[in-house]
XYZ file of C-alpha atoms in Angstrom:
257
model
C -11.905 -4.529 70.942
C -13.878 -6.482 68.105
C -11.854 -5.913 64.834
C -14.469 -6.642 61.785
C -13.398 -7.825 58.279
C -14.466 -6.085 54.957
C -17.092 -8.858 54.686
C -18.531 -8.457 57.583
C -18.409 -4.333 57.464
C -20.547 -4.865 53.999
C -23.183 -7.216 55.407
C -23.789 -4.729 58.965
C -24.209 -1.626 56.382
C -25.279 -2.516 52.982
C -22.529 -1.020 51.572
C -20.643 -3.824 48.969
C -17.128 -4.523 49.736
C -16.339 -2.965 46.173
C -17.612 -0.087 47.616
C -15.514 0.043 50.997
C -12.305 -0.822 48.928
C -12.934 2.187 46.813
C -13.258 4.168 49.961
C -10.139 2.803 51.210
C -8.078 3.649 48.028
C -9.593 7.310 48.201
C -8.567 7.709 52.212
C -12.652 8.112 52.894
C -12.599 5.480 54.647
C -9.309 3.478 55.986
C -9.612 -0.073 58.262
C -7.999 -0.364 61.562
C -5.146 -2.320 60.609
C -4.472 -4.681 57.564
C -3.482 -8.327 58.346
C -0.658 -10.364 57.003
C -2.822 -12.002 54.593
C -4.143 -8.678 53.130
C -7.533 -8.500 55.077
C -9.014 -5.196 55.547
C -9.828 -5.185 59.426
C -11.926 -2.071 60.620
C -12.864 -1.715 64.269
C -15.521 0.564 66.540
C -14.289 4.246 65.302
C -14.129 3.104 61.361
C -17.828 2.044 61.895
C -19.074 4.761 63.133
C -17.524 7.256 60.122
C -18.995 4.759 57.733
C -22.192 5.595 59.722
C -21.453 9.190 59.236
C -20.885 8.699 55.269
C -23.911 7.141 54.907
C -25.602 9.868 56.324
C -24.634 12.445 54.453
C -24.531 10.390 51.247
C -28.285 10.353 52.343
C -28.213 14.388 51.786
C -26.465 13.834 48.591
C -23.245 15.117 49.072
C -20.461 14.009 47.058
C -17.763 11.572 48.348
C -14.959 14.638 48.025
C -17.316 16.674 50.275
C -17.827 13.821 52.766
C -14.223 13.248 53.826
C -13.527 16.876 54.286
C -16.191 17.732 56.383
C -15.162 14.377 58.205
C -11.476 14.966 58.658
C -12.046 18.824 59.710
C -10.348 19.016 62.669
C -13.613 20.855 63.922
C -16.457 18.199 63.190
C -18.167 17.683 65.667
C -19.965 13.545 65.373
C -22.471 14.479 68.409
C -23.896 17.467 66.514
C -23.602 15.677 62.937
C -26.088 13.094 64.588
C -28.307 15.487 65.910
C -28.706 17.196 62.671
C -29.402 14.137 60.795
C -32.064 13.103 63.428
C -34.122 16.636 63.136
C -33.674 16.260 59.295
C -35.341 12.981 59.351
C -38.098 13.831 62.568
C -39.024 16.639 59.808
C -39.136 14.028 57.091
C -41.268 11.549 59.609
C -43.738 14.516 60.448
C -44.105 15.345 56.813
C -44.669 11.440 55.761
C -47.284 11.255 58.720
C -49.624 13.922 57.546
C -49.369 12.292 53.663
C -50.971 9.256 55.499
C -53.350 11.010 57.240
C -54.373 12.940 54.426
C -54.286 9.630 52.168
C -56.937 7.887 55.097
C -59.148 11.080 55.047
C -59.734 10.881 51.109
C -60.156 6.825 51.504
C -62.707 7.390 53.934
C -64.464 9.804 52.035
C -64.336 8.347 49.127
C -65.423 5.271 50.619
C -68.813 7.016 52.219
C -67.351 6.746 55.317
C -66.645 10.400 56.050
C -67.104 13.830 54.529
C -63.941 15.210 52.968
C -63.090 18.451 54.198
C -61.602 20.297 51.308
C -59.611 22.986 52.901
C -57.794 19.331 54.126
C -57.020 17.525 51.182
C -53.694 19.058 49.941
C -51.767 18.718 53.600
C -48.638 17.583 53.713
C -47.810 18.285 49.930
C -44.865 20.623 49.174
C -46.230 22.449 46.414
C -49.062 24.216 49.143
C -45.917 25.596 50.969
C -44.604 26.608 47.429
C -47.785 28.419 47.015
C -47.593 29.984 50.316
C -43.919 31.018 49.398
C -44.799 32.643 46.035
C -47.915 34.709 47.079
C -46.199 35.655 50.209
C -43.209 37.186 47.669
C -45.520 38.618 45.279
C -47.153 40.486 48.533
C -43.552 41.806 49.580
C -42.014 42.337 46.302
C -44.159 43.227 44.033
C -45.124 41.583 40.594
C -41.992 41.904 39.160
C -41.577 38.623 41.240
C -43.973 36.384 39.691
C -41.890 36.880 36.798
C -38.800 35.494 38.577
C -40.983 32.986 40.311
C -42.277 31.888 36.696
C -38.581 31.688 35.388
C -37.080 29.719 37.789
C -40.001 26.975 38.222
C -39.442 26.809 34.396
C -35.735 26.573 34.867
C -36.678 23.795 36.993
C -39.179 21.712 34.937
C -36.442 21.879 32.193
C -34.356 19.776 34.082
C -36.699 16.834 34.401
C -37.414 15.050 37.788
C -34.631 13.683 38.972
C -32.473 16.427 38.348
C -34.610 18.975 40.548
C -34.913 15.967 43.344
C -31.132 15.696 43.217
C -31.126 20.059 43.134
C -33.234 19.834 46.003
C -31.094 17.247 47.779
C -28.035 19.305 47.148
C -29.513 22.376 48.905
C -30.613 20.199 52.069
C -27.025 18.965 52.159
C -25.228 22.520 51.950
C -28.035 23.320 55.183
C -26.566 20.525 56.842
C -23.273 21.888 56.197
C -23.858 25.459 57.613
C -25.210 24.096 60.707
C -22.236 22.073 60.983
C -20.075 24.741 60.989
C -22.160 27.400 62.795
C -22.069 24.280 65.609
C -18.331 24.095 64.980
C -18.291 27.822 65.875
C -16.563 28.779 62.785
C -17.560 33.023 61.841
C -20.381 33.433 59.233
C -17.215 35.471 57.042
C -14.626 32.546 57.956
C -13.132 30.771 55.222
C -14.293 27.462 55.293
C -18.370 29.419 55.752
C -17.828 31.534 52.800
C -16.617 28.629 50.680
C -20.371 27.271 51.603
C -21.513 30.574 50.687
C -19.877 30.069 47.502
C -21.562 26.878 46.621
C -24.670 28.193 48.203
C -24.545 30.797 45.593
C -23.542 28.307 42.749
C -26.845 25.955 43.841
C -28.990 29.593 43.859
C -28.090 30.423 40.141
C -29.296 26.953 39.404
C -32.292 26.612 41.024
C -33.073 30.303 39.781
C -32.222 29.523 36.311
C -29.831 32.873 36.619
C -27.341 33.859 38.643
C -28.074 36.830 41.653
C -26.507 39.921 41.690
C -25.486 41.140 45.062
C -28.697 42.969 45.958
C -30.419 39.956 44.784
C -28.325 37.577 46.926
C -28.652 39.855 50.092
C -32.209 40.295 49.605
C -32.233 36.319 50.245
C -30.762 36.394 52.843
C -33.535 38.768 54.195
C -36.252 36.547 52.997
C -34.916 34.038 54.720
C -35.235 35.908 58.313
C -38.269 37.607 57.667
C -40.141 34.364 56.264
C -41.437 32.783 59.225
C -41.579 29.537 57.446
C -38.121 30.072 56.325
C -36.762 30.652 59.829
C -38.675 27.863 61.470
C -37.040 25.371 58.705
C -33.718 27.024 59.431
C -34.325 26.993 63.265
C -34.953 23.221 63.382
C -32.682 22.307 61.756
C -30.268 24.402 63.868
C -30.944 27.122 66.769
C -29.704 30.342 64.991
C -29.050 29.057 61.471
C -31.293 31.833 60.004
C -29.107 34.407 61.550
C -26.022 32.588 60.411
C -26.862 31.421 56.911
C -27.862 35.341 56.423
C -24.991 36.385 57.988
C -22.860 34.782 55.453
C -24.778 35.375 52.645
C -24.442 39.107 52.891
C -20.210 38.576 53.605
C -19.867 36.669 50.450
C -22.153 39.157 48.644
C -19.970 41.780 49.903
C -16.987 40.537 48.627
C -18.210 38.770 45.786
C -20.689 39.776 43.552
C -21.413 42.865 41.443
């Protein structure tokens, strides 16, 4: 078996050797087997959790997250993959129809072509936004658009970057739940509801309050009655709707007013 020193670990990934020393110190990431002379060796299995890291680094989650989901006696690598892969076949699909809707403006704008208007805005988030919010306002009433109008506020208040990384945080805790819904761990389990938890937690933030328990179960509702909803759920993971909602409504149960 090919051992592979620190060097040679940060030139295959990227990652600086600074980095993969810190990881070492924190038990994130150990090598194989130090030498006599100190060197850091790291074979086939240490490569493929730094693979795994990187990953879910790419979701945003913090280090501290990382190596527990890692060393949970339940994680399943095969199923981590295949999350990642839909997450990014999503992100592909979405990326495809920006180009296609950045050649059909080109082309119109270059006399080519006539642009067809109702055709211009795919691919953009904020039309499924739009979809979202009317589709509330139908269900819920008006009272909504006054939520609606808080929270997007909430939102722009935190600049940019801090709603990308908000965003990011939310994909990540997704991730998670699938993980342990393919772990087969109960939607009320322990380790579920502390997602629920800090599924909660990123709610109140992206809300700009934080939901009572009607509020929180009526989420959870949303989210299987929203066909868009379910079909980002579902693709991410068969019966994550179910699940997320599932545990939503435990940890409203037991926790909130």
């Amino acid at each position: 078996m090919t051992d592979y020193t620190v060097k040679t670990v940060a030139r295959l990934s990227g990652v600086s050797v600074r980095t993969l020393h810190h990881y070492d110190e924190i038990g994130l990431l150990k090598p194989a087997r130090v030498g006599a002379n100190g060197y850091r060796y790291y074979g086939r299995e240490a490569l493929l959790r730094l693979q795994q890291i990187l990953f879910h680094r790419e979701l945003g989650m913090p280090l501290a997250a990382i190596a527990a989901l890692l060393d949970d006696p339940g994680f399943d690598r095969l199923a981590a993959l295949r999350s990642h892969r839909e997450r990014l076949r999503q992100q592909v699909a979405r990326g495809r129809q920006l180009i296609e809707t950045i050649d059909a403006t080109l082309a119109a704008l270059e006399g080519e072509t006539k642009m067809d208007e109702t055709k211009m805005y795919l691919g953009f988030e904020p039309e499924t936004q739009a979809r979202h919010e009317a589709w509330l306002s139908a269900r819920y009433g008006g009272g909504m658009d006054d939520r609606v109008a808080r929270s997007k506020a909430g939102l722009a208040a935190m600049g940019e970057s801090a709603a990308q990384a908000l965003v990011a945080q939310g994909e990540a805790l997704e991730a998670e739940f699938a993980l342990a819904l393919q772990a087969g761990a109960p939607p009320d389990s322990t380790a579920t509801q502390v997602l629920a938890r800090r599924w909660c937690d990123w709610i109140s933030r992206a809300w700009n309050r934080a939901p009572d328990r009607n509020a929180f179960e009526g989420l959870s509702r949303l989210y299987e009655d929203h066909p868009e909803f379910r079909a980002r759920y579902e693709a991410r993971c068969a019966g994550l709707t179910d699940y997320l909602g599932a545990a939503m409504r435990a940890f409203a149960e037991r926790e909130l007013a």
